[in-house]
Amino acid sequence: MGIIKDRFKEKSDKVGAEMKEMLKEHGDKKIGEVTLAQVYQGMRGITGLVTETSLLDAQEGIRFRGYSIPELQEKLPKAPGGSEPLPEGLFYLMLVGDLPTEDDVHHLTSVWQRRSHVPNHVFATIEALPASTHPMTQFVVAIMALQTESEFAKRYAKGMNKKDYWEATFDDSMDLIARLPRIAAYIYRRKYKNGDHIQPNGLLDWAGNFAHMMGYEDEGFKELMRLYMTIHADHEGGNVSAHTTHLVGSALSDPYLSFAAGMNGLAGPLHGLANQEVIKWIFELREQIGTDSPTKEQITAYVEKTLSEGKVVPGYGHAVLRKTDPRFTAQMEFGKKHMADDTLVQTVWNIYEAVPPILGSKAKIKNPWPNVDAHSGALLVHYGMVEYEFYTVLFGVSRALGVLASLCWDRAFGFPLERPKSITNDLVKKWLEGKDEVWGD
Ligand code: CMX
Protein backbone atom coordinates (compact mmCIF):
# COMPACT_ATOMS: atom_id res chain seq x y z
CA MET A 1 0.00 0.00 0.00
CA GLY A 2 1.13 3.62 -0.49
CA ILE A 3 2.26 5.73 2.46
CA ILE A 4 -0.86 7.89 2.50
CA LYS A 5 -3.15 4.90 2.17
CA ASP A 6 -1.36 3.20 5.12
CA ARG A 7 -1.74 6.32 7.25
CA PHE A 8 -5.41 6.69 6.32
CA LYS A 9 -6.04 3.03 7.20
CA GLU A 10 -4.30 3.37 10.55
CA LYS A 11 -6.19 6.56 11.42
CA SER A 12 -9.58 5.36 10.23
CA ASP A 13 -9.25 2.05 12.12
CA LYS A 14 -8.55 4.00 15.31
CA VAL A 15 -11.29 6.60 14.87
CA GLY A 16 -13.75 3.95 13.64
CA ALA A 17 -13.17 1.83 16.77
CA GLU A 18 -13.69 4.90 19.00
CA MET A 19 -16.88 5.73 17.12
CA LYS A 20 -18.28 2.21 17.65
CA GLU A 21 -17.52 2.38 21.40
CA MET A 22 -19.11 5.82 21.65
CA LEU A 23 -22.24 4.62 19.88
CA LYS A 24 -22.47 1.50 22.05
CA GLU A 25 -22.40 3.56 25.22
CA HIS A 26 -24.23 6.74 24.16
CA GLY A 27 -26.26 5.78 21.07
CA ASP A 28 -29.57 6.62 22.82
CA LYS A 29 -28.60 10.17 23.82
CA LYS A 30 -30.68 12.93 22.18
CA ILE A 31 -28.75 15.48 20.15
CA GLY A 32 -31.56 18.01 19.58
CA GLU A 33 -35.21 18.50 18.72
CA VAL A 34 -36.82 19.03 15.34
CA THR A 35 -39.48 21.69 14.80
CA LEU A 36 -42.20 21.59 12.18
CA ALA A 37 -40.63 24.67 10.52
CA GLN A 38 -37.33 22.80 10.09
CA VAL A 39 -39.12 19.89 8.42
CA TYR A 40 -40.72 22.29 5.93
CA GLN A 41 -37.79 24.68 5.46
CA GLY A 42 -34.83 22.79 4.13
CA MET A 43 -33.93 20.95 7.37
CA ARG A 44 -31.89 23.98 8.54
CA GLY A 45 -30.06 23.30 11.77
CA ILE A 46 -31.03 19.63 12.08
CA THR A 47 -27.90 17.69 13.00
CA GLY A 48 -28.00 14.49 10.98
CA LEU A 49 -24.59 13.81 9.46
CA VAL A 50 -21.02 13.09 10.50
CA THR A 51 -18.39 14.74 8.26
CA GLU A 52 -14.83 14.59 9.58
CA THR A 53 -13.05 16.88 7.14
CA SER A 54 -14.33 20.31 8.23
CA LEU A 55 -16.73 22.08 10.59
CA LEU A 56 -18.66 25.30 10.01
CA ASP A 57 -19.36 27.85 12.73
CA ALA A 58 -22.07 30.42 11.92
CA GLN A 59 -20.05 33.31 13.37
CA GLU A 60 -16.50 32.26 12.65
CA GLY A 61 -16.75 30.37 9.36
CA ILE A 62 -15.07 27.19 8.23
CA ARG A 63 -12.33 25.25 10.01
CA PHE A 64 -10.64 22.32 8.31
CA ARG A 65 -9.71 19.73 10.95
CA GLY A 66 -9.67 22.59 13.44
CA TYR A 67 -7.62 25.03 11.32
CA SER A 68 -9.01 28.35 10.05
CA ILE A 69 -8.08 29.66 6.59
CA PRO A 70 -5.42 32.13 7.89
CA GLU A 71 -3.91 29.27 9.91
CA LEU A 72 -3.80 27.07 6.82
CA GLN A 73 -2.14 29.90 4.89
CA GLU A 74 0.52 29.98 7.57
CA LYS A 75 0.99 26.26 8.25
CA LEU A 76 0.53 24.38 4.95
CA PRO A 77 3.51 23.89 2.59
CA LYS A 78 3.82 26.35 -0.33
CA ALA A 79 5.15 26.17 -3.87
CA PRO A 80 8.76 27.42 -4.25
CA GLY A 81 8.65 31.23 -3.97
CA GLY A 82 4.90 31.17 -3.29
CA SER A 83 2.91 32.29 -0.27
CA GLU A 84 -0.42 30.51 -0.74
CA PRO A 85 -1.02 26.96 0.57
CA LEU A 86 -0.75 24.02 -1.79
CA PRO A 87 -4.17 22.29 -1.98
CA GLU A 88 -2.37 18.93 -1.80
CA GLY A 89 -1.62 19.85 1.81
CA LEU A 90 -5.26 20.59 2.60
CA PHE A 91 -6.32 17.26 1.05
CA TYR A 92 -3.76 15.43 3.21
CA LEU A 93 -5.04 17.26 6.30
CA MET A 94 -8.68 16.45 5.52
CA LEU A 95 -7.94 12.82 4.67
CA VAL A 96 -5.41 11.85 7.33
CA GLY A 97 -6.34 14.38 10.01
CA ASP A 98 -2.79 15.72 10.61
CA LEU A 99 -0.84 18.60 9.10
CA PRO A 100 1.40 17.33 6.27
CA THR A 101 5.16 17.82 5.98
CA GLU A 102 6.75 19.26 2.81
CA ASP A 103 7.61 15.65 1.84
CA ASP A 104 4.00 14.50 2.26
CA VAL A 105 2.85 17.25 -0.07
CA HIS A 106 5.53 16.51 -2.70
CA HIS A 107 4.59 12.85 -2.49
CA LEU A 108 0.93 13.68 -3.13
CA THR A 109 1.85 15.95 -6.06
CA SER A 110 3.82 13.13 -7.68
CA VAL A 111 1.11 10.52 -6.99
CA TRP A 112 -1.47 12.75 -8.68
CA GLN A 113 0.90 13.43 -11.58
CA ARG A 114 1.34 9.66 -12.07
CA ARG A 115 -2.38 8.98 -11.92
CA SER A 116 -3.49 11.85 -14.15
CA HIS A 117 -3.90 10.02 -17.45
CA VAL A 118 -7.35 10.60 -18.97
CA PRO A 119 -8.48 7.95 -21.48
CA ASN A 120 -9.29 9.15 -25.00
CA HIS A 121 -12.95 8.18 -24.87
CA VAL A 122 -13.50 10.89 -22.23
CA PHE A 123 -12.28 13.58 -24.62
CA ALA A 124 -14.35 12.01 -27.42
CA THR A 125 -17.42 12.16 -25.17
CA ILE A 126 -16.83 15.86 -24.48
CA GLU A 127 -16.35 16.46 -28.21
CA ALA A 128 -19.72 14.81 -28.91
CA LEU A 129 -21.47 17.67 -27.07
CA PRO A 130 -22.20 20.96 -28.85
CA ALA A 131 -19.48 23.47 -27.88
CA SER A 132 -22.26 25.75 -26.63
CA THR A 133 -23.06 23.24 -23.83
CA HIS A 134 -22.59 24.82 -20.40
CA PRO A 135 -19.14 23.94 -19.01
CA MET A 136 -20.68 22.35 -15.90
CA THR A 137 -22.73 20.01 -18.10
CA GLN A 138 -19.58 19.12 -20.06
CA PHE A 139 -17.76 18.55 -16.76
CA VAL A 140 -20.40 16.18 -15.38
CA VAL A 141 -20.69 14.29 -18.68
CA ALA A 142 -16.89 13.85 -18.72
CA ILE A 143 -16.86 12.54 -15.13
CA MET A 144 -19.57 10.07 -16.09
CA ALA A 145 -17.54 8.97 -19.14
CA LEU A 146 -14.54 8.44 -16.84
CA GLN A 147 -16.63 6.12 -14.66
CA THR A 148 -15.46 3.25 -16.91
CA GLU A 149 -12.24 3.45 -14.85
CA SER A 150 -13.86 2.88 -11.46
CA GLU A 151 -12.03 0.28 -9.38
CA PHE A 152 -14.89 0.31 -6.90
CA ALA A 153 -17.44 -0.64 -9.60
CA LYS A 154 -15.15 -3.35 -11.03
CA ARG A 155 -14.36 -4.88 -7.66
CA TYR A 156 -17.98 -4.71 -6.51
CA ALA A 157 -19.07 -6.56 -9.65
CA LYS A 158 -16.62 -9.33 -8.77
CA GLY A 159 -17.97 -9.58 -5.21
CA MET A 160 -15.91 -7.25 -3.02
CA ASN A 161 -15.82 -7.84 0.74
CA LYS A 162 -17.38 -4.84 2.54
CA LYS A 163 -14.17 -4.50 4.56
CA ASP A 164 -12.46 -3.43 1.32
CA TYR A 165 -14.92 -0.71 0.26
CA TRP A 166 -12.76 2.02 1.76
CA GLU A 167 -9.72 0.93 -0.27
CA ALA A 168 -11.51 0.92 -3.63
CA THR A 169 -13.04 4.31 -2.71
CA PHE A 170 -9.59 5.62 -1.82
CA ASP A 171 -8.09 4.46 -5.14
CA ASP A 172 -10.94 5.93 -7.19
CA SER A 173 -10.80 9.22 -5.28
CA MET A 174 -7.06 9.62 -5.88
CA ASP A 175 -7.47 8.84 -9.60
CA LEU A 176 -10.41 11.18 -9.98
CA ILE A 177 -8.73 14.12 -8.23
CA ALA A 178 -5.59 13.54 -10.32
CA ARG A 179 -7.58 13.63 -13.56
CA LEU A 180 -10.04 16.47 -12.95
CA PRO A 181 -7.68 19.37 -13.81
CA ARG A 182 -6.91 17.82 -17.20
CA ILE A 183 -10.61 17.36 -17.95
CA ALA A 184 -11.55 20.87 -16.76
CA ALA A 185 -8.70 22.47 -18.72
CA TYR A 186 -9.73 20.50 -21.81
CA ILE A 187 -13.28 21.85 -21.53
CA TYR A 188 -11.95 25.41 -21.09
CA ARG A 189 -9.61 25.27 -24.09
CA ARG A 190 -12.23 23.53 -26.21
CA LYS A 191 -14.96 26.05 -25.51
CA TYR A 192 -12.98 29.27 -25.34
CA LYS A 193 -9.58 28.78 -27.02
CA ASN A 194 -10.48 27.06 -30.32
CA GLY A 195 -9.54 23.61 -29.01
CA ASP A 196 -5.89 24.65 -28.78
CA HIS A 197 -5.01 22.25 -25.94
CA ILE A 198 -1.96 22.45 -23.69
CA GLN A 199 -0.12 19.36 -22.46
CA PRO A 200 0.43 18.95 -18.69
CA ASN A 201 3.74 20.05 -17.15
CA GLY A 202 5.01 17.22 -14.96
CA LEU A 203 7.18 19.58 -12.90
CA LEU A 204 4.31 21.66 -11.55
CA ASP A 205 2.10 21.19 -8.50
CA TRP A 206 -1.55 20.16 -8.96
CA ALA A 207 -3.06 23.68 -9.03
CA GLY A 208 -0.07 25.23 -10.85
CA ASN A 209 -0.34 22.59 -13.55
CA PHE A 210 -4.09 23.22 -13.79
CA ALA A 211 -3.41 26.93 -14.39
CA HIS A 212 -0.77 25.98 -16.99
CA MET A 213 -3.13 23.62 -18.87
CA MET A 214 -5.80 26.33 -18.99
CA GLY A 215 -3.18 28.62 -20.58
CA TYR A 216 -2.31 30.89 -17.61
CA GLU A 217 1.44 31.13 -16.98
CA ASP A 218 1.37 34.23 -14.76
CA GLU A 219 2.76 33.26 -11.34
CA GLY A 220 0.05 35.43 -9.75
CA PHE A 221 -2.68 33.34 -11.40
CA LYS A 222 -0.97 30.12 -10.24
CA GLU A 223 -0.94 31.48 -6.69
CA LEU A 224 -4.61 32.40 -7.07
CA MET A 225 -5.41 28.85 -8.19
CA ARG A 226 -3.57 27.41 -5.15
CA LEU A 227 -5.61 29.66 -2.84
CA TYR A 228 -8.83 29.10 -4.80
CA MET A 229 -8.47 25.29 -4.80
CA THR A 230 -7.77 25.37 -1.05
CA ILE A 231 -10.63 27.59 0.12
CA HIS A 232 -13.39 26.08 -2.06
CA ALA A 233 -12.58 22.47 -1.12
CA ASP A 234 -14.97 21.82 1.75
CA HIS A 235 -17.70 23.45 3.85
CA GLU A 236 -18.73 20.65 6.23
CA GLY A 237 -21.26 18.01 5.17
CA GLY A 238 -24.70 19.55 4.78
CA ASN A 239 -24.19 21.81 1.73
CA VAL A 240 -25.76 20.55 -1.48
CA SER A 241 -22.61 19.27 -3.26
CA ALA A 242 -21.12 17.57 -0.19
CA HIS A 243 -24.40 16.13 1.00
CA THR A 244 -25.32 14.84 -2.46
CA THR A 245 -21.96 13.12 -2.92
CA HIS A 246 -22.35 11.54 0.52
CA LEU A 247 -25.99 10.53 -0.08
CA VAL A 248 -25.37 8.94 -3.48
CA GLY A 249 -22.24 7.24 -2.11
CA SER A 250 -24.36 5.71 0.65
CA ALA A 251 -26.08 3.59 -2.03
CA LEU A 252 -22.55 2.27 -2.80
CA SER A 253 -22.59 4.15 -6.08
CA ASP A 254 -18.88 4.45 -6.88
CA PRO A 255 -16.94 7.72 -6.36
CA TYR A 256 -17.36 8.77 -10.02
CA LEU A 257 -21.15 8.44 -9.84
CA SER A 258 -21.30 10.06 -6.42
CA PHE A 259 -19.07 13.00 -7.31
CA ALA A 260 -20.91 13.62 -10.61
CA ALA A 261 -24.16 13.79 -8.62
CA GLY A 262 -22.60 16.31 -6.25
CA MET A 263 -21.46 18.39 -9.21
CA ASN A 264 -25.02 18.54 -10.54
CA GLY A 265 -25.91 20.15 -7.22
CA LEU A 266 -22.98 22.55 -7.38
CA ALA A 267 -24.30 23.67 -10.79
CA GLY A 268 -27.37 25.28 -9.14
CA PRO A 269 -27.46 29.11 -8.89
CA LEU A 270 -28.12 29.09 -5.14
CA HIS A 271 -24.93 27.04 -4.67
CA GLY A 272 -21.75 27.00 -6.82
CA LEU A 273 -23.20 28.61 -9.93
CA ALA A 274 -23.54 31.79 -7.87
CA ASN A 275 -19.89 32.51 -8.72
CA GLN A 276 -20.80 33.07 -12.39
CA GLU A 277 -24.01 34.90 -11.44
CA VAL A 278 -22.05 37.42 -9.37
CA ILE A 279 -19.82 38.55 -12.21
CA LYS A 280 -22.69 38.48 -14.69
CA TRP A 281 -24.66 40.70 -12.29
CA ILE A 282 -21.73 43.14 -11.95
CA PHE A 283 -21.20 43.29 -15.74
CA GLU A 284 -24.93 44.00 -16.23
CA LEU A 285 -24.79 46.67 -13.52
CA ARG A 286 -21.83 48.36 -15.26
CA GLU A 287 -23.56 48.18 -18.62
CA GLN A 288 -26.88 49.55 -17.40
CA ILE A 289 -25.32 52.38 -15.42
CA GLY A 290 -22.81 53.07 -18.18
CA THR A 291 -19.64 53.15 -16.07
CA ASP A 292 -16.89 50.74 -15.00
CA SER A 293 -16.71 52.41 -11.58
CA PRO A 294 -20.26 52.66 -10.18
CA THR A 295 -20.65 54.74 -7.02
CA LYS A 296 -22.08 53.32 -3.78
CA GLU A 297 -25.35 55.19 -4.52
CA GLN A 298 -25.58 53.64 -8.00
CA ILE A 299 -24.87 50.18 -6.57
CA THR A 300 -27.52 50.70 -3.88
CA ALA A 301 -30.13 51.62 -6.50
CA TYR A 302 -29.19 48.57 -8.59
CA VAL A 303 -29.49 46.24 -5.58
CA GLU A 304 -32.97 47.63 -4.84
CA LYS A 305 -33.92 47.06 -8.49
CA THR A 306 -32.66 43.45 -8.34
CA LEU A 307 -34.72 42.79 -5.21
CA SER A 308 -37.82 44.48 -6.63
CA GLU A 309 -37.63 42.16 -9.66
CA GLY A 310 -37.89 39.16 -7.30
CA LYS A 311 -34.27 38.08 -7.80
CA VAL A 312 -31.54 37.32 -5.29
CA VAL A 313 -28.36 39.37 -4.97
CA PRO A 314 -25.80 36.71 -5.92
CA GLY A 315 -22.82 36.20 -3.61
CA TYR A 316 -24.71 37.39 -0.53
CA GLY A 317 -26.45 35.37 2.18
CA HIS A 318 -25.85 31.89 3.50
CA ALA A 319 -27.84 29.01 4.95
CA VAL A 320 -25.52 28.69 7.97
CA LEU A 321 -23.05 31.61 8.11
CA ARG A 322 -24.12 34.81 9.89
CA LYS A 323 -20.97 36.90 9.29
CA THR A 324 -18.70 37.76 6.36
CA ASP A 325 -17.41 34.47 4.95
CA PRO A 326 -13.68 34.09 5.76
CA ARG A 327 -13.29 32.70 2.24
CA PHE A 328 -14.45 36.12 0.98
CA THR A 329 -11.94 37.81 3.30
CA ALA A 330 -9.07 35.59 2.10
CA GLN A 331 -9.83 36.59 -1.49
CA MET A 332 -10.12 40.26 -0.52
CA GLU A 333 -6.66 40.05 1.08
CA PHE A 334 -5.33 38.45 -2.11
CA GLY A 335 -6.86 41.32 -4.11
CA LYS A 336 -5.29 43.95 -1.82
CA LYS A 337 -1.89 42.29 -2.20
CA HIS A 338 -1.88 41.68 -5.94
CA MET A 339 -4.30 44.11 -7.64
CA ALA A 340 -5.48 46.87 -5.29
CA ASP A 341 -5.94 49.28 -8.25
CA ASP A 342 -8.17 47.00 -10.32
CA THR A 343 -11.51 48.77 -10.91
CA LEU A 344 -13.58 45.55 -10.97
CA VAL A 345 -12.02 44.39 -7.70
CA GLN A 346 -12.72 47.81 -6.21
CA THR A 347 -16.33 47.50 -7.35
CA VAL A 348 -16.57 44.20 -5.45
CA TRP A 349 -15.34 46.06 -2.36
CA ASN A 350 -17.85 48.88 -2.91
CA ILE A 351 -20.63 46.30 -3.27
CA TYR A 352 -19.44 44.86 0.06
CA GLU A 353 -20.09 48.29 1.63
CA ALA A 354 -23.43 48.82 -0.09
CA VAL A 355 -25.23 45.45 0.07
CA PRO A 356 -25.19 44.34 3.75
CA PRO A 357 -27.15 47.37 5.07
CA ILE A 358 -29.85 46.83 2.41
CA LEU A 359 -30.20 43.08 2.90
CA GLY A 360 -29.89 43.57 6.66
CA SER A 361 -32.94 45.84 6.59
CA LYS A 362 -35.13 43.03 5.18
CA ALA A 363 -36.43 41.05 8.12
CA LYS A 364 -36.65 37.74 6.27
CA ILE A 365 -32.99 37.66 5.13
CA LYS A 366 -30.98 35.97 7.88
CA ASN A 367 -27.48 36.79 6.64
CA PRO A 368 -26.73 40.01 4.72
CA TRP A 369 -22.99 39.29 4.42
CA PRO A 370 -20.96 38.09 1.40
CA ASN A 371 -20.18 34.42 0.81
CA VAL A 372 -17.28 32.81 -1.08
CA ASP A 373 -18.78 33.56 -4.50
CA ALA A 374 -18.97 37.35 -4.09
CA HIS A 375 -15.28 37.85 -4.76
CA SER A 376 -13.80 35.05 -6.86
CA GLY A 377 -14.86 36.23 -10.34
CA ALA A 378 -13.20 39.66 -10.12
CA LEU A 379 -9.83 38.06 -9.28
CA LEU A 380 -10.13 35.71 -12.27
CA VAL A 381 -11.10 38.55 -14.62
CA HIS A 382 -8.00 40.45 -13.50
CA TYR A 383 -5.80 37.69 -14.97
CA GLY A 384 -7.86 37.55 -18.16
CA MET A 385 -10.26 34.72 -17.37
CA VAL A 386 -13.44 36.51 -18.39
CA GLU A 387 -15.44 33.44 -19.44
CA TYR A 388 -17.63 33.40 -16.34
CA GLU A 389 -19.71 30.37 -17.34
CA PHE A 390 -16.57 28.35 -16.61
CA TYR A 391 -16.15 29.53 -13.02
CA THR A 392 -18.26 26.82 -11.38
CA VAL A 393 -16.02 24.16 -12.95
CA LEU A 394 -13.10 25.67 -11.00
CA PHE A 395 -15.21 25.41 -7.85
CA GLY A 396 -16.01 21.80 -8.77
CA VAL A 397 -12.38 20.74 -9.22
CA SER A 398 -11.63 22.15 -5.77
CA ARG A 399 -14.74 20.65 -4.15
CA ALA A 400 -13.53 17.17 -5.19
CA LEU A 401 -10.83 17.41 -2.51
CA GLY A 402 -13.29 17.71 0.36
CA VAL A 403 -16.15 15.51 -0.76
CA LEU A 404 -13.92 12.65 -1.91
CA ALA A 405 -11.82 12.73 1.28
CA SER A 406 -15.16 12.52 3.12
CA LEU A 407 -16.33 9.64 0.93
CA CYS A 408 -13.22 7.67 1.95
CA TRP A 409 -14.18 8.23 5.59
CA ASP A 410 -17.81 7.27 4.89
CA ARG A 411 -16.73 3.87 3.56
CA ALA A 412 -14.05 3.40 6.24
CA PHE A 413 -16.69 4.01 8.93
CA GLY A 414 -19.08 1.64 7.15
CA PHE A 415 -21.85 4.26 7.17
CA PRO A 416 -25.16 2.73 6.00
CA LEU A 417 -27.59 3.72 3.27
CA GLU A 418 -28.96 7.19 4.07
CA ARG A 419 -32.72 7.18 4.37
CA PRO A 420 -34.44 9.93 6.40
CA LYS A 421 -38.21 9.83 6.99
CA SER A 422 -40.55 12.03 4.99
CA ILE A 423 -44.17 12.88 5.82
CA THR A 424 -47.24 14.30 4.09
CA ASN A 425 -49.23 17.49 4.76
CA ASP A 426 -52.19 15.29 5.62
CA LEU A 427 -50.22 13.49 8.30
CA VAL A 428 -49.07 16.81 9.76
CA LYS A 429 -52.69 18.06 9.90
CA LYS A 430 -53.83 14.92 11.76
CA TRP A 431 -50.92 15.26 14.18
CA LEU A 432 -51.85 18.92 14.84
CA GLU A 433 -55.40 17.73 15.61
CA GLY A 434 -53.88 15.67 18.42
CA LYS A 435 -53.77 12.31 16.72
CA ASP A 436 -50.33 11.20 17.95
CA GLU A 437 -50.89 7.69 16.66
CA VAL A 438 -50.14 9.00 13.11
CA TRP A 439 -46.43 8.41 13.83
CA GLY A 440 -47.00 4.68 14.24
CA ASP A 441 -45.19 2.64 16.89
N1 CMX B 1 -30.73 38.26 -2.08
C1 CMX B 1 -32.08 38.33 -2.00
N2 CMX B 1 -32.81 37.58 -1.16
C2 CMX B 1 -32.16 36.76 -0.33
C3 CMX B 1 -30.75 36.66 -0.32
C4 CMX B 1 -30.03 37.45 -1.26
N3 CMX B 1 -28.69 37.38 -1.37
N4 CMX B 1 -30.38 35.75 0.60
C5 CMX B 1 -31.52 35.28 1.17
N5 CMX B 1 -32.59 35.88 0.59
C6 CMX B 1 -33.99 35.59 0.81
C7 CMX B 1 -34.28 34.15 0.42
O1 CMX B 1 -34.43 34.02 -0.99
C8 CMX B 1 -35.53 33.87 1.21
O2 CMX B 1 -36.61 34.47 0.53
P1 CMX B 1 -38.05 33.74 0.44
O3 CMX B 1 -38.48 33.50 1.86
O4 CMX B 1 -38.90 34.71 -0.30
O5 CMX B 1 -37.82 32.45 -0.30
C9 CMX B 1 -35.29 34.64 2.50
O6 CMX B 1 -34.31 35.65 2.18
C10 CMX B 1 -34.76 33.81 3.65
O7 CMX B 1 -33.57 33.20 3.25
P2 CMX B 1 -32.43 32.84 4.30
O8 CMX B 1 -33.05 31.97 5.34
O9 CMX B 1 -31.73 34.07 4.75
O10 CMX B 1 -31.40 32.03 3.41
P3 CMX B 1 -31.50 30.54 2.88
O11 CMX B 1 -30.82 29.66 3.86
O12 CMX B 1 -32.90 30.17 2.49
O13 CMX B 1 -30.67 30.65 1.53
C11 CMX B 1 -28.88 31.21 0.11
C12 CMX B 1 -29.28 30.76 1.51
C13 CMX B 1 -27.36 31.16 -0.02
C14 CMX B 1 -29.48 30.22 -0.90
C15 CMX B 1 -29.40 32.64 -0.14
O14 CMX B 1 -28.79 33.52 0.76
C16 CMX B 1 -29.22 33.11 -1.57
O15 CMX B 1 -30.04 32.81 -2.42
N6 CMX B 1 -28.09 33.87 -1.85
C17 CMX B 1 -27.76 34.28 -3.20
C18 CMX B 1 -27.19 33.10 -3.98
C19 CMX B 1 -25.79 32.77 -3.50
O16 CMX B 1 -24.94 33.63 -3.33
N7 CMX B 1 -25.51 31.46 -3.30
C20 CMX B 1 -24.17 30.97 -2.97
C21 CMX B 1 -24.04 30.41 -1.57
C22 CMX B 1 -22.63 29.89 -1.33
C23 CMX B 1 -22.36 28.65 -2.15
O17 CMX B 1 -22.99 27.62 -1.89
O18 CMX B 1 -21.55 28.69 -3.09
Coordinates of N, CA and C and ligand atoms in Angstrom, one line a residue, residues 44 269-272 274 307 311-319 322 327 359 364-367 371-373 395, ligand 1:
R44 N -32.9 23.1 8.0 CA -31.9 24.0 8.5 C -31.7 23.6 10.0
P269 N -27.8 27.7 -9.2 CA -27.5 29.1 -8.9 C -27.5 29.5 -7.4
L270 N -28.2 28.7 -6.6 CA -28.1 29.1 -5.1 C -26.9 28.5 -4.5
H271 N -26.2 27.6 -5.2 CA -24.9 27.0 -4.7 C -23.8 27.5 -5.5
G272 N -23.0 26.6 -6.2 CA -21.7 27.0 -6.8 C -21.9 27.9 -8.0
A274 N -23.5 30.4 -8.3 CA -23.5 31.8 -7.9 C -22.3 32.5 -8.3
L307 N -33.8 43.4 -6.2 CA -34.7 42.8 -5.2 C -36.2 43.0 -5.7
K311 N -35.5 38.9 -7.6 CA -34.3 38.1 -7.8 C -33.4 38.2 -6.6
V312 N -32.5 37.2 -6.4 CA -31.5 37.3 -5.3 C -30.3 38.1 -5.7
V313 N -29.6 38.7 -4.7 CA -28.4 39.4 -5.0 C -27.3 38.3 -4.9
P314 N -26.7 37.9 -6.0 CA -25.8 36.7 -5.9 C -24.5 37.0 -5.1
G315 N -24.0 36.0 -4.4 CA -22.8 36.2 -3.6 C -23.1 36.7 -2.2
Y316 N -24.4 36.9 -1.9 CA -24.7 37.4 -0.5 C -25.7 36.4 0.1
G317 N -25.6 36.3 1.4 CA -26.4 35.4 2.2 C -25.8 34.0 2.3
H318 N -26.3 33.3 3.3 CA -25.8 31.9 3.5 C -26.8 31.1 4.4
A319 N -26.9 29.8 4.2 CA -27.8 29.0 4.9 C -27.4 28.9 6.4
R322 N -23.4 33.6 9.5 CA -24.1 34.8 9.9 C -23.1 36.0 9.9
R327 N -13.8 33.0 3.6 CA -13.3 32.7 2.2 C -13.4 34.0 1.4
L359 N -29.7 44.4 2.6 CA -30.2 43.1 2.9 C -30.5 43.0 4.4
K364 N -36.7 39.2 6.6 CA -36.6 37.7 6.3 C -35.2 37.2 6.0
I365 N -34.3 38.1 5.5 CA -33.0 37.7 5.1 C -32.1 37.5 6.4
K366 N -31.7 36.2 6.6 CA -31.0 36.0 7.9 C -29.5 36.4 7.9
N367 N -28.9 36.4 6.7 CA -27.5 36.8 6.6 C -27.2 37.8 5.5
N371 N -20.7 35.8 0.7 CA -20.2 34.4 0.8 C -19.0 34.3 -0.1
V372 N -18.5 33.1 -0.3 CA -17.3 32.8 -1.1 C -17.4 33.3 -2.5
D373 N -18.6 33.3 -3.1 CA -18.8 33.6 -4.5 C -18.8 35.0 -4.8
F395 N -14.7 25.8 -9.2 CA -15.2 25.4 -7.8 C -15.3 23.9 -7.7
Ligands
CMX1 N1 -30.7 38.3 -2.1 C1 -32.1 38.3 -2.0 N2 -32.8 37.6 -1.2 C2 -32.2 36.8 -0.3 C3 -30.8 36.7 -0.3 C4 -30.0 37.4 -1.3 N3 -28.7 37.4 -1.4 N4 -30.4 35.8 0.6 C5 -31.5 35.3 1.2 N5 -32.6 35.9 0.6 C6 -34.0 35.6 0.8 C7 -34.3 34.2 0.4 O1 -34.4 34.0 -1.0 C8 -35.5 33.9 1.2 O2 -36.6 34.5 0.5 P1 -38.1 33.7 0.4 O3 -38.5 33.5 1.9 O4 -38.9 34.7 -0.3 O5 -37.8 32.5 -0.3 C9 -35.3 34.6 2.5 O6 -34.3 35.7 2.2 C10 -34.8 33.8 3.6 O7 -33.6 33.2 3.2 P2 -32.4 32.8 4.3 O8 -33.1 32.0 5.3 O9 -31.7 34.1 4.8 O10 -31.4 32.0 3.4 P3 -31.5 30.5 2.9 O11 -30.8 29.7 3.9 O12 -32.9 30.2 2.5 O13 -30.7 30.7 1.5 C11 -28.9 31.2 0.1 C12 -29.3 30.8 1.5 C13 -27.4 31.2 0.0 C14 -29.5 30.2 -0.9 C15 -29.4 32.6 -0.1 O14 -28.8 33.5 0.8 C16 -29.2 33.1 -1.6 O15 -30.0 32.8 -2.4 N6 -28.1 33.9 -1.8 C17 -27.8 34.3 -3.2 C18 -27.2 33.1 -4.0 C19 -25.8 32.8 -3.5 O16 -24.9 33.6 -3.3 N7 -25.5 31.5 -3.3 C20 -24.2 31.0 -3.0 C21 -24.0 30.4 -1.6 C22 -22.6 29.9 -1.3 C23 -22.4 28.7 -2.1 O17 -23.0 27.6 -1.9 O18 -21.6 28.7 -3.1

